[in-house]
């Protein structure tokens, strides 16, 4: 029976560590940058905060609109409310009135 006696080369000793390093690098990269990775979860949290801020703004707007509807819903419309809504819709005011435009920050004097 013949046996071959070989000396182990340095190349053979490096195969397993190199393959292991590549394996860990691949999965480490995807653990950070992947669809469910750390970076994606941070982006998702930022988007959640942005959407919550928008939701709060919409809720505040809805509350204001509900208040205005409630003023008109009692069966009788208040004269001030009717006058305000008519002037806003028609874009008119009397010469002796000061009109303050809300939202744009402009001040118009008529």
Coordinates of C-alpha atoms in Angstrom, one line a residue, residues 43-53:
X43 CA -35.5 55.1 8.5
X44 CA -38.8 53.5 9.5
X45 CA -38.7 55.3 12.9
X46 CA -38.0 58.7 11.2
X47 CA -40.9 58.1 8.8
X48 CA -43.2 57.1 11.8
X49 CA -42.3 60.4 13.6
X50 CA -43.0 62.4 10.4
X51 CA -46.4 60.7 9.9
X52 CA -47.3 61.2 13.5
X53 CA -46.6 64.9 13.2

